[in-house]
Backbone as numpy.savetxt, mean C-alpha at the origin, in Angstrom:
# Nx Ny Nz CAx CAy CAz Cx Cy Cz
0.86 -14.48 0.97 1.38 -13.17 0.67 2.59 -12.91 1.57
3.76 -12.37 0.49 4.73 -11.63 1.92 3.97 -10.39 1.81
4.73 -10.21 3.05 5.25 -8.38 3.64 6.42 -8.37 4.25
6.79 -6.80 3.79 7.72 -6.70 4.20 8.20 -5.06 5.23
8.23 -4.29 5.79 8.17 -2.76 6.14 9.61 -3.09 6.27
10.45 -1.92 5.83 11.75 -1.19 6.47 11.32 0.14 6.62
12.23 0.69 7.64 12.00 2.21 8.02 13.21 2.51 7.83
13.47 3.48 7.20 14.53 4.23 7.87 14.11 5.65 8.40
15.04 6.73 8.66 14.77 8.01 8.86 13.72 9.07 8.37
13.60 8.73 7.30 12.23 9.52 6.72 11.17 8.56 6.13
11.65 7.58 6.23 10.06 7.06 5.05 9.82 5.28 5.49
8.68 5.08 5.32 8.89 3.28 5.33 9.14 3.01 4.13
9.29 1.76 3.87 9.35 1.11 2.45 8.99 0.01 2.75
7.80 -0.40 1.97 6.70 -1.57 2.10 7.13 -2.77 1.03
7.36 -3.84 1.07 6.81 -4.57 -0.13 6.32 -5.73 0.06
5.39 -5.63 -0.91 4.18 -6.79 -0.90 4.24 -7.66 -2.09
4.54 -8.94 -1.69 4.34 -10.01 -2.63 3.42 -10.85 -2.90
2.84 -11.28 -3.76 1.83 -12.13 -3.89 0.09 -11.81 -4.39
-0.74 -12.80 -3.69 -1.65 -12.13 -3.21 -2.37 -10.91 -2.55
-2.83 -9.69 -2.37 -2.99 -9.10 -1.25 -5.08 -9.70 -0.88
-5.41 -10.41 -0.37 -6.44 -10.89 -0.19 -7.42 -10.56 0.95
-8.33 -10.95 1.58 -8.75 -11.02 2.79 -8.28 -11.42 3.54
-7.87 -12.74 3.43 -6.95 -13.90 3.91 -5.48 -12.98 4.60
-4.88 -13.04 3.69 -3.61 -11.71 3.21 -3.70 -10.87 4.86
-4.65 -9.83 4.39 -4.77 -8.57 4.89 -5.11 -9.15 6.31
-5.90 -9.88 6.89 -6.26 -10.62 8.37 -5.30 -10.92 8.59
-3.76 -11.72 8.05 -2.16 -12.38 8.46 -1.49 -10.75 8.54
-1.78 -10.02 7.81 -0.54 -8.71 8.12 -1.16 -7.31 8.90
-2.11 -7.74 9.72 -3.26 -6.56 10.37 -2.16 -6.30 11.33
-1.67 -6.79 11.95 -0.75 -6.41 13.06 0.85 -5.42 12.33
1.08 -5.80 11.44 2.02 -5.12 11.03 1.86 -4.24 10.31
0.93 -3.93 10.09 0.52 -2.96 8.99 0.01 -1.17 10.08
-0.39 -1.73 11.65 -0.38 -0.57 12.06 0.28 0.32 12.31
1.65 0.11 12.36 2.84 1.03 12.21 2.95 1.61 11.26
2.33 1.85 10.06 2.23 2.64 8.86 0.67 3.55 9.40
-0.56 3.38 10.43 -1.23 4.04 10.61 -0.74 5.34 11.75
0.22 5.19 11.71 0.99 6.41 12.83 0.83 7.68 11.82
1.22 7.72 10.39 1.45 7.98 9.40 2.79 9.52 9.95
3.67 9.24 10.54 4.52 10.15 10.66 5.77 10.28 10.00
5.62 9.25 8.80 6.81 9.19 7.56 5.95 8.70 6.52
6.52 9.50 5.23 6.68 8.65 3.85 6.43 7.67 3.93
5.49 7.29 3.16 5.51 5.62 2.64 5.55 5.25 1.19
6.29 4.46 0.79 6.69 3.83 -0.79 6.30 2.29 -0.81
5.19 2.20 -1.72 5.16 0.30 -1.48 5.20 0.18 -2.55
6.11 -0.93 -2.80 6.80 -1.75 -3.94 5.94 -2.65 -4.00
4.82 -2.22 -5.39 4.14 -3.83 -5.51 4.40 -4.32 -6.76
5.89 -4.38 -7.17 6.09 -5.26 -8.26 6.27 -6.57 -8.24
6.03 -6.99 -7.29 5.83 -8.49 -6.91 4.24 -8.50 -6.50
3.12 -7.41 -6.17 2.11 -7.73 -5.94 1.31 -8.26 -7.32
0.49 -9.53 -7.38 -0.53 -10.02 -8.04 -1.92 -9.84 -8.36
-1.60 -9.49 -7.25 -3.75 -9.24 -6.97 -3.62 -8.18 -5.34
-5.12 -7.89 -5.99 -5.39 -7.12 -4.64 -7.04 -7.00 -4.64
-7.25 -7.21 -3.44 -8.99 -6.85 -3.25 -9.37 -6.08 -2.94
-10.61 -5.78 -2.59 -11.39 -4.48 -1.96 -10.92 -4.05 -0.63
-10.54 -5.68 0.23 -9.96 -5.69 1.54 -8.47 -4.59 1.42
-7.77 -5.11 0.86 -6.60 -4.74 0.45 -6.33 -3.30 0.08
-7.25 -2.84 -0.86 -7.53 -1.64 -1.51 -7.64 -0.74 0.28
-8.50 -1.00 0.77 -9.27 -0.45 1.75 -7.77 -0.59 2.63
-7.06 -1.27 2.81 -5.87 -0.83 4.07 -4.88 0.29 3.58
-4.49 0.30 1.69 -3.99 1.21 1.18 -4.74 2.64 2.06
-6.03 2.62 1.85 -6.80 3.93 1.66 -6.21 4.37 3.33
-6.95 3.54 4.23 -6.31 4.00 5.90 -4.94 4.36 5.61
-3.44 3.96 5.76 -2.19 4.19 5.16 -2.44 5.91 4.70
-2.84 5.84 3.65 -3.43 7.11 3.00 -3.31 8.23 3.57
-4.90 8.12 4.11 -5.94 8.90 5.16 -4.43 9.20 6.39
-4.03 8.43 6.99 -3.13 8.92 7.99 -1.96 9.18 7.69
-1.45 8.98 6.27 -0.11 10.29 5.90 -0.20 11.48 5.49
-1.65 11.46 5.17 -2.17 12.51 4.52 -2.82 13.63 5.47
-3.23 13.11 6.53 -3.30 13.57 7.72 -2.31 14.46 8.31
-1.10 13.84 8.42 0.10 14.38 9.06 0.83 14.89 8.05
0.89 15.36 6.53 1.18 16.07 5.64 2.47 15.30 4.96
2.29 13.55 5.00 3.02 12.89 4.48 2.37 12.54 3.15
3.37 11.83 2.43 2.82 10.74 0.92 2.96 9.88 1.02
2.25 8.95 0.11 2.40 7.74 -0.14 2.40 7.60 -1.98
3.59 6.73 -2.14 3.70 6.64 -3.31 4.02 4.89 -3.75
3.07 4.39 -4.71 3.22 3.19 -5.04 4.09 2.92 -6.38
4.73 2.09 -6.23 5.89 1.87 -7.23 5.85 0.48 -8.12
6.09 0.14 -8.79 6.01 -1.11 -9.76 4.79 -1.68 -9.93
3.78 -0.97 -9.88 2.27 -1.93 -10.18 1.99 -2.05 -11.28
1.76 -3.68 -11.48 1.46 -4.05 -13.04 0.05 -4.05 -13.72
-0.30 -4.25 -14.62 -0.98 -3.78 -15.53 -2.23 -4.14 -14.54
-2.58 -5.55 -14.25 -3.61 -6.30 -13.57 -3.63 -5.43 -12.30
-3.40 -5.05 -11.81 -3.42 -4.42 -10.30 -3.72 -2.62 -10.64
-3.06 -2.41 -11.62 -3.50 -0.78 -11.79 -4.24 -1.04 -12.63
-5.06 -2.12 -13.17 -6.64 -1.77 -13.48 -7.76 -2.13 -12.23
-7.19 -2.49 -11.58 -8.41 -2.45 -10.32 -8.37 -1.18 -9.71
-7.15 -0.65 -9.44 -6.81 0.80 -8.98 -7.78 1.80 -10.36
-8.26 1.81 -11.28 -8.60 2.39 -12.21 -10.13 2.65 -12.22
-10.14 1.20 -12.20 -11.53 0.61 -11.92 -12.26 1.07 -10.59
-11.76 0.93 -9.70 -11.88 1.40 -8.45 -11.75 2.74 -8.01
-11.22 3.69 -8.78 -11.02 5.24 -8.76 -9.62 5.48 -8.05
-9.01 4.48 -7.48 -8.07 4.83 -6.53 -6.92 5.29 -7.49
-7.00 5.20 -8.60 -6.09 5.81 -9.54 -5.53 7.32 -9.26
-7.10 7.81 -9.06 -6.86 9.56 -8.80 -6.10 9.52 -7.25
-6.07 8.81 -6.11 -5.69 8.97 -5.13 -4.63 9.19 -4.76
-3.72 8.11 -5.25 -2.42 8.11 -5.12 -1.25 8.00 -6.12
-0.34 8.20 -5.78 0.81 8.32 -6.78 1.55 7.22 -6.97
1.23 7.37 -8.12 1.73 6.06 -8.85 3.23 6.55 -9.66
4.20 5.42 -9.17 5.53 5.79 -10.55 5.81 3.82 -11.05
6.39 4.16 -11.59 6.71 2.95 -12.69 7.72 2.49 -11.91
């Protein structure tokens, strides 16, 4: 799996390629805590994401929980059909904002 974070001034911008796995999520645990600050916007581009697991699902949700905390969003962008039926399946549909 890549990753990727840019920040700028108001928001990160995430993107994730590939896999997002167990495997995955154990290689990007360290980079991924700078999005648990949750003191900006976050946008993750998973039109390159493939898959995603429960693991995976579950680091979205933290992300979440701590922008949502600090009265930020998170909004996911390009998820394809296979990935927003696990989000569906999984309820996380209602959670977050999804755009095309």
């Amino acid at each position: 799996m890549n990753f990727k974070i840019e920040e700028t001034d108001d928001r990160y911008v995430v993107t994730l390629e590939g896999e997002m796995d167990t495997a995955a999520v154990r290689e990007i645990k360290g980079q991924i805590e700078t999005l648990y600050k949750g003191d900006k916007d976050v946008v993750i581009d998973c039109s390159s994401l493939t898959y995603i697991s429960s693991s995976g699902l579950r680091i979205l949700l933290n992300i979440l929980k701590a922008a949502n905390h600090n009265g930020k969003s998170v909004t996911l962008c390009g998820v394809n059909d296979d990935v927003r039926n696990v989000f569906v399946i999984s309820g996380f549909v209602n959670l977050f904002k999804l755009e095309s």
